[in-house]
Coordinates of C-alpha atoms in Angstrom, one line a residue:
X1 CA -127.3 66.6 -72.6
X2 CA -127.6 66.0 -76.4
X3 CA -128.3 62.6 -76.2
X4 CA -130.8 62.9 -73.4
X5 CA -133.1 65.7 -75.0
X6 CA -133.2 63.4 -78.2
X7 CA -134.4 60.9 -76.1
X8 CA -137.3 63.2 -74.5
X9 CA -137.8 64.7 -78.2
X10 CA -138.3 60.9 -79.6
X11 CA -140.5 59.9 -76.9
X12 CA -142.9 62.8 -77.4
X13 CA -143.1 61.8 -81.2
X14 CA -144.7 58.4 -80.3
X15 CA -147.0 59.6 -77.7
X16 CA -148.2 62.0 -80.1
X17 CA -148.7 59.5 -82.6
X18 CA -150.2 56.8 -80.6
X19 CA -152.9 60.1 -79.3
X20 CA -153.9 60.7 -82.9
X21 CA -154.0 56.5 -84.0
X22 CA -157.0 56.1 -80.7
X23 CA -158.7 59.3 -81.9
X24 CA -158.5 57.7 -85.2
X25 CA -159.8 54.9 -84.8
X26 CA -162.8 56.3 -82.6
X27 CA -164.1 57.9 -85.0
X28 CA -163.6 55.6 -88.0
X29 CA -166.1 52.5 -88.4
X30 CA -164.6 49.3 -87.8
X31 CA -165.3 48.4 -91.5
X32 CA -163.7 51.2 -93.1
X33 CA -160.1 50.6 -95.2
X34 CA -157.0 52.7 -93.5
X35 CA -155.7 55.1 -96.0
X36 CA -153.1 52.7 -96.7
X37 CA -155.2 49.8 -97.4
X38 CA -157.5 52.3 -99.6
X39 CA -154.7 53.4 -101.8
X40 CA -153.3 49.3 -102.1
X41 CA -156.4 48.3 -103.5
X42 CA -157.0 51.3 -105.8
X43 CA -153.4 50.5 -107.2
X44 CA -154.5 47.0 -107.9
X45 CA -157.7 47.5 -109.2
X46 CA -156.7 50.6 -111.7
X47 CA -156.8 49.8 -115.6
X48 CA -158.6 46.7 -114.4
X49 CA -162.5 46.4 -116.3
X50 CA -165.8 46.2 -113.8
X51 CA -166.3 43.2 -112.3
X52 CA -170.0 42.2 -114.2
X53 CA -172.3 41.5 -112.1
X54 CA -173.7 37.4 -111.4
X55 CA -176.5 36.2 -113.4
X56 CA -180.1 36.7 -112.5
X57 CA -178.7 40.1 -110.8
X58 CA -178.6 43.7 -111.6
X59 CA -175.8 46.3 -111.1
X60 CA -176.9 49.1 -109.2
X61 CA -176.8 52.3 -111.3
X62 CA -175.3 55.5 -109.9
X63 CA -176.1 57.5 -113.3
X64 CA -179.6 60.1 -112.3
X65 CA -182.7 58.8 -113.2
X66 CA -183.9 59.5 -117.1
X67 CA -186.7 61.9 -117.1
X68 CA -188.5 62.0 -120.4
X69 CA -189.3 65.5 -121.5
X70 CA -192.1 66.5 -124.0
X71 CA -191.0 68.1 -127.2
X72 CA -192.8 71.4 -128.0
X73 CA -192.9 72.1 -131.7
X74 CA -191.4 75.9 -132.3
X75 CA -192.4 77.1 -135.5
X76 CA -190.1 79.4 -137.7
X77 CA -192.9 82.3 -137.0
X78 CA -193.8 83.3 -133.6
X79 CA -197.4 83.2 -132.4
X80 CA -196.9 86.6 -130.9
X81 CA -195.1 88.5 -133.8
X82 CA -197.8 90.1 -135.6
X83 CA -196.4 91.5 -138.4
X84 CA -194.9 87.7 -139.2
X85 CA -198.3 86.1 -138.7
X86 CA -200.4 88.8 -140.9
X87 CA -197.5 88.3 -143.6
X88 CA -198.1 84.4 -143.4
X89 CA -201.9 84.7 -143.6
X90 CA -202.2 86.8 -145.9
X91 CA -199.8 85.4 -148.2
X92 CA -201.3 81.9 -148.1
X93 CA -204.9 83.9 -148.9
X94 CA -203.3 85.2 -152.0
X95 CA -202.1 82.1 -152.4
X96 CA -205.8 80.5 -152.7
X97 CA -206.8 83.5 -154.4
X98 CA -204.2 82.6 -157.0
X99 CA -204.6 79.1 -157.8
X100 CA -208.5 79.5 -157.9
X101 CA -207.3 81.2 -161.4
X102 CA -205.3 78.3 -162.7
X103 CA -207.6 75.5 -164.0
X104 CA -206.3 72.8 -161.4
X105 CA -207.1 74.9 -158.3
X106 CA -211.0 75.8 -159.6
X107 CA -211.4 71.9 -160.5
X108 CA -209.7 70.7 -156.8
X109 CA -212.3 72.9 -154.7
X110 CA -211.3 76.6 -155.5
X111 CA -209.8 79.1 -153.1
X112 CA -211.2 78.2 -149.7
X113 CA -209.9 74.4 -149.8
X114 CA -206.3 76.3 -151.2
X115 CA -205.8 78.2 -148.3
X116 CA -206.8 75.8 -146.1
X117 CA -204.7 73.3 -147.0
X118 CA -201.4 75.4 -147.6
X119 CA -202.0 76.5 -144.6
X120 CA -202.7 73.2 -142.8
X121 CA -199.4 71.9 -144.6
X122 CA -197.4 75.0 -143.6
X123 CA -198.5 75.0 -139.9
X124 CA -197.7 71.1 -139.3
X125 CA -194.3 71.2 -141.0
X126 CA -193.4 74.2 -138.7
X127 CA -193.9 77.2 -140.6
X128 CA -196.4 78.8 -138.7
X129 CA -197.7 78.0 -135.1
X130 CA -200.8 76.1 -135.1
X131 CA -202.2 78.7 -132.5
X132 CA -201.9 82.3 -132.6
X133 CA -203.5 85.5 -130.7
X134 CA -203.6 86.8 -134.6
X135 CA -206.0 83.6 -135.8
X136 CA -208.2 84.6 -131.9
X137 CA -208.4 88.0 -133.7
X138 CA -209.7 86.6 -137.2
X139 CA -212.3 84.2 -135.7
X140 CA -213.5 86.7 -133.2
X141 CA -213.4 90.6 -134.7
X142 CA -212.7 90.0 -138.5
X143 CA -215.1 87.5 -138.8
X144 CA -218.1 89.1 -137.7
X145 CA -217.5 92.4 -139.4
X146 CA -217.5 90.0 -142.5
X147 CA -220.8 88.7 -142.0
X148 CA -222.8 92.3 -142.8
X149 CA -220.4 93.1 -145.9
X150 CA -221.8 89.6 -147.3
X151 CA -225.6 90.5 -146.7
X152 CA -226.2 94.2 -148.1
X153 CA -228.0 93.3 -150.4
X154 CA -230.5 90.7 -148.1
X155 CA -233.3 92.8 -149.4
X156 CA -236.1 90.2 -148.0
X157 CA -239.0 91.7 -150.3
X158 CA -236.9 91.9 -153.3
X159 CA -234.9 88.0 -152.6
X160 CA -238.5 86.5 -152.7
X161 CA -239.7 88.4 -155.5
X162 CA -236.6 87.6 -157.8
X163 CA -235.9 84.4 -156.6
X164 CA -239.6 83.3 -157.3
X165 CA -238.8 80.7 -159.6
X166 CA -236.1 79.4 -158.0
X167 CA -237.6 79.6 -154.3
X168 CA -239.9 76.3 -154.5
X169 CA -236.7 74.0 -155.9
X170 CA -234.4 75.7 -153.1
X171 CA -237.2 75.0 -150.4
X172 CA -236.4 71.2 -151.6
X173 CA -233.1 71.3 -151.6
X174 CA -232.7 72.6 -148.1
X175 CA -235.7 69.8 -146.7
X176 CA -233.6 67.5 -148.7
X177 CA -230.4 68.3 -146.4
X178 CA -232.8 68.4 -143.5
X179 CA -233.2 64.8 -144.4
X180 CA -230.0 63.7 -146.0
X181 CA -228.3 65.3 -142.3
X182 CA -230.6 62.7 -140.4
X183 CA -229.8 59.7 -142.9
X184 CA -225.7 60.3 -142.5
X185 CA -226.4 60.9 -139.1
X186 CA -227.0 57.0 -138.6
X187 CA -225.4 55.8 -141.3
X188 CA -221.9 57.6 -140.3
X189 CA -220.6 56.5 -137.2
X190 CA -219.5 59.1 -135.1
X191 CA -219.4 57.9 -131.4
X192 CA -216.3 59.0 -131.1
X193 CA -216.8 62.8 -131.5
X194 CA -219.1 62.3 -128.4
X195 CA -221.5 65.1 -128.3
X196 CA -219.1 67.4 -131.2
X197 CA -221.6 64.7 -133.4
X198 CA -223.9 66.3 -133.0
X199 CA -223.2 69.6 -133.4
X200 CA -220.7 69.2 -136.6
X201 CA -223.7 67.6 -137.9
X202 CA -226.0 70.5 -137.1
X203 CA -223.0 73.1 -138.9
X204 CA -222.7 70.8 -142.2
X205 CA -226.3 71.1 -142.3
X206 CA -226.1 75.0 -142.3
X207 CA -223.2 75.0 -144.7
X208 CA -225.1 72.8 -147.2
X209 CA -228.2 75.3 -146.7
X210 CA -226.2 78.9 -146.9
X211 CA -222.3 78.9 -146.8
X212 CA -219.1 78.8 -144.8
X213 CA -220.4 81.6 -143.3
X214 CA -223.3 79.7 -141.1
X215 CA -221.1 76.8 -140.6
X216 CA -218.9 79.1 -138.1
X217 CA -222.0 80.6 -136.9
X218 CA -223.3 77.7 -136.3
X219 CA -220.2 76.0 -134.9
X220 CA -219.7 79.4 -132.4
X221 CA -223.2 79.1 -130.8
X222 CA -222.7 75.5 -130.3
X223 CA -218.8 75.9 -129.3
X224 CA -217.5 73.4 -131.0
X225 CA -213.9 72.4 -130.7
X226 CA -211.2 74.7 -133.6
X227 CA -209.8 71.0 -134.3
X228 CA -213.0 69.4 -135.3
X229 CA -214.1 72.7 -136.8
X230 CA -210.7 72.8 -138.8
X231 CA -211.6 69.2 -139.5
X232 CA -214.9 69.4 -140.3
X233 CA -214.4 72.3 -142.7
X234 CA -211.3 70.1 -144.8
X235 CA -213.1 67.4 -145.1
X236 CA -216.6 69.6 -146.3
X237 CA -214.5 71.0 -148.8
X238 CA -213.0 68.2 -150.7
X239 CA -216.5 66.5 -150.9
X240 CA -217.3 70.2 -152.6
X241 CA -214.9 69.1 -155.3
X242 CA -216.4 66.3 -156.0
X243 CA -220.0 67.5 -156.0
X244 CA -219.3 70.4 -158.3
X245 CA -217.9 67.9 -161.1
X246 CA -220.8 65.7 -160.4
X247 CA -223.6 68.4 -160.9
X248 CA -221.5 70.0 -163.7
X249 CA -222.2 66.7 -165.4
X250 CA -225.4 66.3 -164.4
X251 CA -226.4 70.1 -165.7
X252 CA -224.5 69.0 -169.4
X253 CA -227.3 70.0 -172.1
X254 CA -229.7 71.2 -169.9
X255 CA -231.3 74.6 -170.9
X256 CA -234.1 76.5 -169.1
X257 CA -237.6 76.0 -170.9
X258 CA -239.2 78.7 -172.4
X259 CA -241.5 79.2 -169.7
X260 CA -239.0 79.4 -167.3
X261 CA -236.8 82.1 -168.9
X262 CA -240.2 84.3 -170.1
X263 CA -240.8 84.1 -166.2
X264 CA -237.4 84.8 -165.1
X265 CA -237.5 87.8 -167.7
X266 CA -240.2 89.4 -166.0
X267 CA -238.9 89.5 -162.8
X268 CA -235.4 90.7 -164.0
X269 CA -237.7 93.6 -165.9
X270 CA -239.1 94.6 -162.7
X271 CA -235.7 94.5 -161.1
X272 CA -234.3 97.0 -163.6
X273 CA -237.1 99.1 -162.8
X274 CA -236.4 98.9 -159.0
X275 CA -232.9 100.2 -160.0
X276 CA -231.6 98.1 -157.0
X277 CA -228.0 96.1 -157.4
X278 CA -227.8 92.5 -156.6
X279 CA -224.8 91.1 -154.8
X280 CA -222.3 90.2 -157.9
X281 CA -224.3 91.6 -160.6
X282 CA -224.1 95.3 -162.1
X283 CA -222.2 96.5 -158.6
X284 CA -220.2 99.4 -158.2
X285 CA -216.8 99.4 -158.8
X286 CA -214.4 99.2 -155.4
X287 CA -214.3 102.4 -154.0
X288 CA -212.7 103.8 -150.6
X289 CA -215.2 106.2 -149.8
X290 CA -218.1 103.2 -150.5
X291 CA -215.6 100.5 -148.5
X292 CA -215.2 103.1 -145.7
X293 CA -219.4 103.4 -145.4
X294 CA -219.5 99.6 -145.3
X295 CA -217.0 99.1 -142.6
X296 CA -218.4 101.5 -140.1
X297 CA -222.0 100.3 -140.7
X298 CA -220.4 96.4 -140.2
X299 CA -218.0 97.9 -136.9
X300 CA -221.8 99.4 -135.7
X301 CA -223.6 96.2 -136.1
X302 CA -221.2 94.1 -134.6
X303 CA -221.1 96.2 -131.9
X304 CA -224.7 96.4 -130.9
X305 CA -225.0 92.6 -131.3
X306 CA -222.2 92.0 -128.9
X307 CA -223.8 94.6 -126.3
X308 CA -226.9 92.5 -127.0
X309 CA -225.4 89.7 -126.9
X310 CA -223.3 90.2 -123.1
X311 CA -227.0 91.6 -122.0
X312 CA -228.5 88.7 -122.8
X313 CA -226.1 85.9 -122.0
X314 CA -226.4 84.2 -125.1
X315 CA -222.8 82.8 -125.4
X316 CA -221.8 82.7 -129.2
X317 CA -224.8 84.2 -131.0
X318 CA -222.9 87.1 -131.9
X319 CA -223.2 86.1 -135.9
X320 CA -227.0 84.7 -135.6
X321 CA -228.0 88.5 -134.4
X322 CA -225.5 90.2 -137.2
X323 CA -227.3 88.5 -139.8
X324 CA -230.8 89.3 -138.4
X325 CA -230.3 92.9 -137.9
X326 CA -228.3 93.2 -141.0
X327 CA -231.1 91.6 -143.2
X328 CA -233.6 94.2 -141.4
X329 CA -231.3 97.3 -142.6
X330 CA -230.9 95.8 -145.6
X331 CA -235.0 95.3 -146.4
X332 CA -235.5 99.1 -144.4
X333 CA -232.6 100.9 -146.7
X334 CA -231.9 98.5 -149.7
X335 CA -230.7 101.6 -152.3
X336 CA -228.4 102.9 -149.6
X337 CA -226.9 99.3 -148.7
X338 CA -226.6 98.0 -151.9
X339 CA -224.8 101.3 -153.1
X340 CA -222.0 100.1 -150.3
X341 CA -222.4 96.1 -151.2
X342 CA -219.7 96.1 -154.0
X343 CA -216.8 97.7 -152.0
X344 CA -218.2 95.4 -148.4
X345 CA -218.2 92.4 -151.1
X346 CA -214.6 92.7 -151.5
X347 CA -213.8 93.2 -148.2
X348 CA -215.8 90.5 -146.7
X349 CA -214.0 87.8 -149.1
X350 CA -210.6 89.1 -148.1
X351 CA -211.5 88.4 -143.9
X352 CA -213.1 84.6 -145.4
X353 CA -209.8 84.0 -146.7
X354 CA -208.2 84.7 -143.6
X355 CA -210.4 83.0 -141.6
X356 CA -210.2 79.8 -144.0
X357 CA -206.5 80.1 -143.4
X358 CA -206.4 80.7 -139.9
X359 CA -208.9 77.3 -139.9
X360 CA -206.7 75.3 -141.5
X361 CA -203.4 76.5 -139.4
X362 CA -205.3 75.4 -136.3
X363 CA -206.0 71.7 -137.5
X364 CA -203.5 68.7 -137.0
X365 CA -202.6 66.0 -140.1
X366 CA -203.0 63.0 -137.7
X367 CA -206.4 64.5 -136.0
X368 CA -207.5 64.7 -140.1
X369 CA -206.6 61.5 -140.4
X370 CA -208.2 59.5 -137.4
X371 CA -211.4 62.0 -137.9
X372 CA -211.7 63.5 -141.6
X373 CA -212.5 60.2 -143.2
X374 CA -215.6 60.0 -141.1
X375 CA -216.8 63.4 -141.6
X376 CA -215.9 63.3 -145.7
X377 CA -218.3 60.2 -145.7
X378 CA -221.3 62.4 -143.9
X379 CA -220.5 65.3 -145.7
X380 CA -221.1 62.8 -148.9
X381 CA -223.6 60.9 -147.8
X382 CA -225.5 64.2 -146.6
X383 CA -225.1 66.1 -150.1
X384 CA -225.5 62.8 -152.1
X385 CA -229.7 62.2 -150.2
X386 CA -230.0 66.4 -151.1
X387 CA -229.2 65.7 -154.6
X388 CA -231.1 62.7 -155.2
X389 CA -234.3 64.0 -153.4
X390 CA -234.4 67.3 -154.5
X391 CA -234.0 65.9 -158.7
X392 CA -236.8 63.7 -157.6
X393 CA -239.3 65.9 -156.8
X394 CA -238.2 67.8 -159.1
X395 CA -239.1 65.0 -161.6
X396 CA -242.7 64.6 -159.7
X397 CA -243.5 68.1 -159.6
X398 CA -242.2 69.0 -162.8
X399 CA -239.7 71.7 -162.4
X400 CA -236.9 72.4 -164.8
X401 CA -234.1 70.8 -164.5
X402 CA -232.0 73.5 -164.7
X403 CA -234.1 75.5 -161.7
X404 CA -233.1 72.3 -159.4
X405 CA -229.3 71.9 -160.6
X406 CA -229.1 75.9 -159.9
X407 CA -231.0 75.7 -156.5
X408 CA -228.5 73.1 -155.2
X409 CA -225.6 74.8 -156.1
X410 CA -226.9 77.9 -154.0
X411 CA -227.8 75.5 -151.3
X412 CA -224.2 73.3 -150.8
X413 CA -222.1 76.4 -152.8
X414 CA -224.0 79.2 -151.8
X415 CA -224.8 82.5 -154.3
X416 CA -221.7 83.3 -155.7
X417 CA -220.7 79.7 -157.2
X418 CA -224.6 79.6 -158.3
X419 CA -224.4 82.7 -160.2
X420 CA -220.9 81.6 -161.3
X421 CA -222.7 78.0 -162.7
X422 CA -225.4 80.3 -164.5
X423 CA -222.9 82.5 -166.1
X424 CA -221.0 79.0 -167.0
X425 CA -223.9 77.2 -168.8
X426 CA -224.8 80.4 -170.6
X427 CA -228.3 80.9 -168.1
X428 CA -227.6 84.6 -168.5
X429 CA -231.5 85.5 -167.3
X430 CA -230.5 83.2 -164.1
X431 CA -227.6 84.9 -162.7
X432 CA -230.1 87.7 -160.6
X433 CA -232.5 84.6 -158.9
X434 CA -229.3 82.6 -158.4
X435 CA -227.6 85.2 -156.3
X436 CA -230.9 85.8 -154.6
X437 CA -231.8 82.4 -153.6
X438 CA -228.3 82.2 -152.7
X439 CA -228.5 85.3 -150.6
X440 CA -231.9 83.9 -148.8
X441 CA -229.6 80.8 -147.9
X442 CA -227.1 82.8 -146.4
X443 CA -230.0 84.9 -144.2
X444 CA -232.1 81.3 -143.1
X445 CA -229.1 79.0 -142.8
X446 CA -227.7 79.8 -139.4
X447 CA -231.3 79.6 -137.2
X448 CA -232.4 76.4 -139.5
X449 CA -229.5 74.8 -138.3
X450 CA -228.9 75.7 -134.5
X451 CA -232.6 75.1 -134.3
X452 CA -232.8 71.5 -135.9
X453 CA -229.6 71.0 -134.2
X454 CA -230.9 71.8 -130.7
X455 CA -234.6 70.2 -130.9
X456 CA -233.4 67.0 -132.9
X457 CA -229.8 66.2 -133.4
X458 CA -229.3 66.6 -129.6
X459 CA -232.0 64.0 -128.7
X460 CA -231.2 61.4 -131.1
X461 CA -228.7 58.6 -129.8
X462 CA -227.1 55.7 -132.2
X463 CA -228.9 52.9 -132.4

């Protein structure tokens, strides 16, 4: 009985295997190693290096396909922490504001080309971001309100009755940047700008009439690109550097003739009379309650220009209407605004050293590069044809030579670095018309050059 169940036990055993061997090999391609034959060459081949592969022929890679990935620069301030942004703008204003006091930082372009360039430094090393809801803010609400501070005291009838003597050599000088824009228009290359030629062109021409300040209006009602405008404005202001040591030499031993000072001392009398202050000359102190006057009345302008403005549909002319309806309150109230213009004065340079800032966080080192070289050479050439023309007619017409000098510096500098050339040389009865004439560049600037830009620039084509 033993021996038999065994038997029946044993047999059972190999049916059962031979049952799972067919269902094994049913479902196993013919191909396929057993699992013994797997684990014998596995044995063999372990420890042994990859057979390489014949030549002419490639080893098929199992790794995942390399993707490459785009870096994002992260700068050490967020874009969107505004307390960290302010502090970094504001401390690279101070910073221009500082080394416009030390004797290199006046002689390399003063504090506007400082803070830009700090700034351009500290946003392409990583410091700051090169774009920031805070520099949106700067350009598009600080900005504006900085434009009426600048022009309280845009008293039309008193600007061309004090700049008398100096209005015929500044009429030159800005038909001499009319021209000089045209001849470094053809003479610069700039085909590959496309149509930003054009329209840098047409703000460099308002910058070398009034200021920075018509250059952005200028650059906003044509909307040209924050790169070539951050560009633009770098290159602009190193030329600056050079031009002030150029006219600085040019003005060495020149003096006013007697004529010209006994007719600049009449108009200053009558000035006096008018008891009226002129925008750097006899102001008021900074007060709160003055500053506090000037801000509202700038909050109020800005605000009817941009109701006018989103009426209208006129895209960007936010600062063209400021300035008009600021001159206009100016002319209609000048003892009122004037009474306000020193506290606004300070205020207004504080926002332009942000701006100048936020302008040169926006711009890249390799985009200055490739496209400030070209724009330093038509900012030159542009200034160099004003120069030349305007100290030639002068020579024709026989004005002073001192009236011309001090009527380009308004035009390319604009009133305060005029007055501050006067008060240099010693031209104590030209301080009043320089700020003046200065003043009248700020007010004509912007329309001169979005209308030239739009009528002429816009046609021309390089030949």
């Amino acid at each position: 009985f033993t021996t038999r169940h065994r038997r029946r036990r044993r047999r059972r055993r190999r049916r059962t295997r031979r049952s799972l061997a067919r269902v094994s090999h049913m479902s196993t391609p013919s191909h396929a190693p057993s699992a013994r034959a797997h684990a014998r060459v596995t044995r063999a081949h372990r420890g042994r290096a990859p057979k390489a592969p014949a030549r002419g022929h490639t080893a098929p890679s199992t790794a995942p396909p390399r993707t490459r990935t785009r870096v994002v620069p992260c700068a050490l301030i967020a874009p969107t922490d505004p307390f960290g942004m302010y502090t970094a703008v504001f401390a690279l204003s101070a910073f221009g504001l500082w080394a416009e006091t030390k004797p290199w930082g006046a002689a390399a372009g003063g504090a506007p080309l400082a803070s830009s360039v700090a700034a351009l430094v500290a946003a392409n090393v990583g410091l700051i971001p090169i774009a920031s809801p805070v520099y949106d803010a700067i350009n598009g609400v600080l900005l504006p309100l900085a434009v009426p501070m600048l022009l309280y005291t845009a008293d039309v009838k008193r600007v061309i009755k004090g700049s008398a003597a100096l209005l015929p050599a500044f009429v030159v000088g800005a038909l001499g940047t009319t021209l000089g824009t045209l001849v470094a228009y053809f003479a610069v290359p700039m085909r590959a700008l496309g149509d930003e030629g054009w329209k840098i062109a047409s703000a460099l021409m308002a910058r070398h009439i009034g200021g920075a300040v018509n250059f952005v209006a200028v650059a906003n009602a044509l909307e040209i690109q924050p790169t070539m405008m951050s560009a633009a404005l770098c290159a602009d202001n190193l030329m600056n550097a050079l031009y002030f040591a150029g006219l600085f030499a040019l003005a060495k031993g020149v003096m006013p003739t007697k004529a010209t000072l006994a007719a600049i001392g009449n108009y200053s009398n009558n000035d006096a009379e008018g008891g009226v202050a002129v925008e750097g000359e006899g102001l008021a102190p900074f007060s709160v309650r003055k500053a506090s006057y000037a801000l509202t009345l700038a909050c109020a302008v800005g605000f009817a220009a941009k109701s006018a403005t989103r009426a209208l549909g006129w895209t960007g002319m936010e600062i063209p209407i400021i300035t008009l309806v600021t001159v206009a309150l100016a002319t209609a109230m000048p003892k009122k605004l004037a009474a306000i213009a020193g506290s606004g004065e300070s205020m207004a340079t504080l926002v332009m050293q942000a701006f100048f800032v936020s302008v040169g966080a926006s711009g890249s080192i390799r985009e200055m590069v490739t496209t400030a070289p070209s724009l330093f050479f038509f900012s030159s050439i542009q200034v160099a044809f004003h120069v030349v023309f305007l100290l030639a007619i002068a020579k024709v017409c026989r004005f002073d030579k001192a009236l011309a000098l001090l009527a380009s510096n308004a035009c390319v500098g604009g009133p305060t670095t005029a007055a501050a050339m006067a008060s240099t040389k010693s031209w104590k009865s030209l301080i009043v018309p320089a700020l003046l004439v200065g003043v009248l560049g700020y007010t004509v600037a912007t329309f001169i050059g979005i209308g030239f830009g739009l009528t002429v620039l816009s046609k021309l084509s390089y030949t």
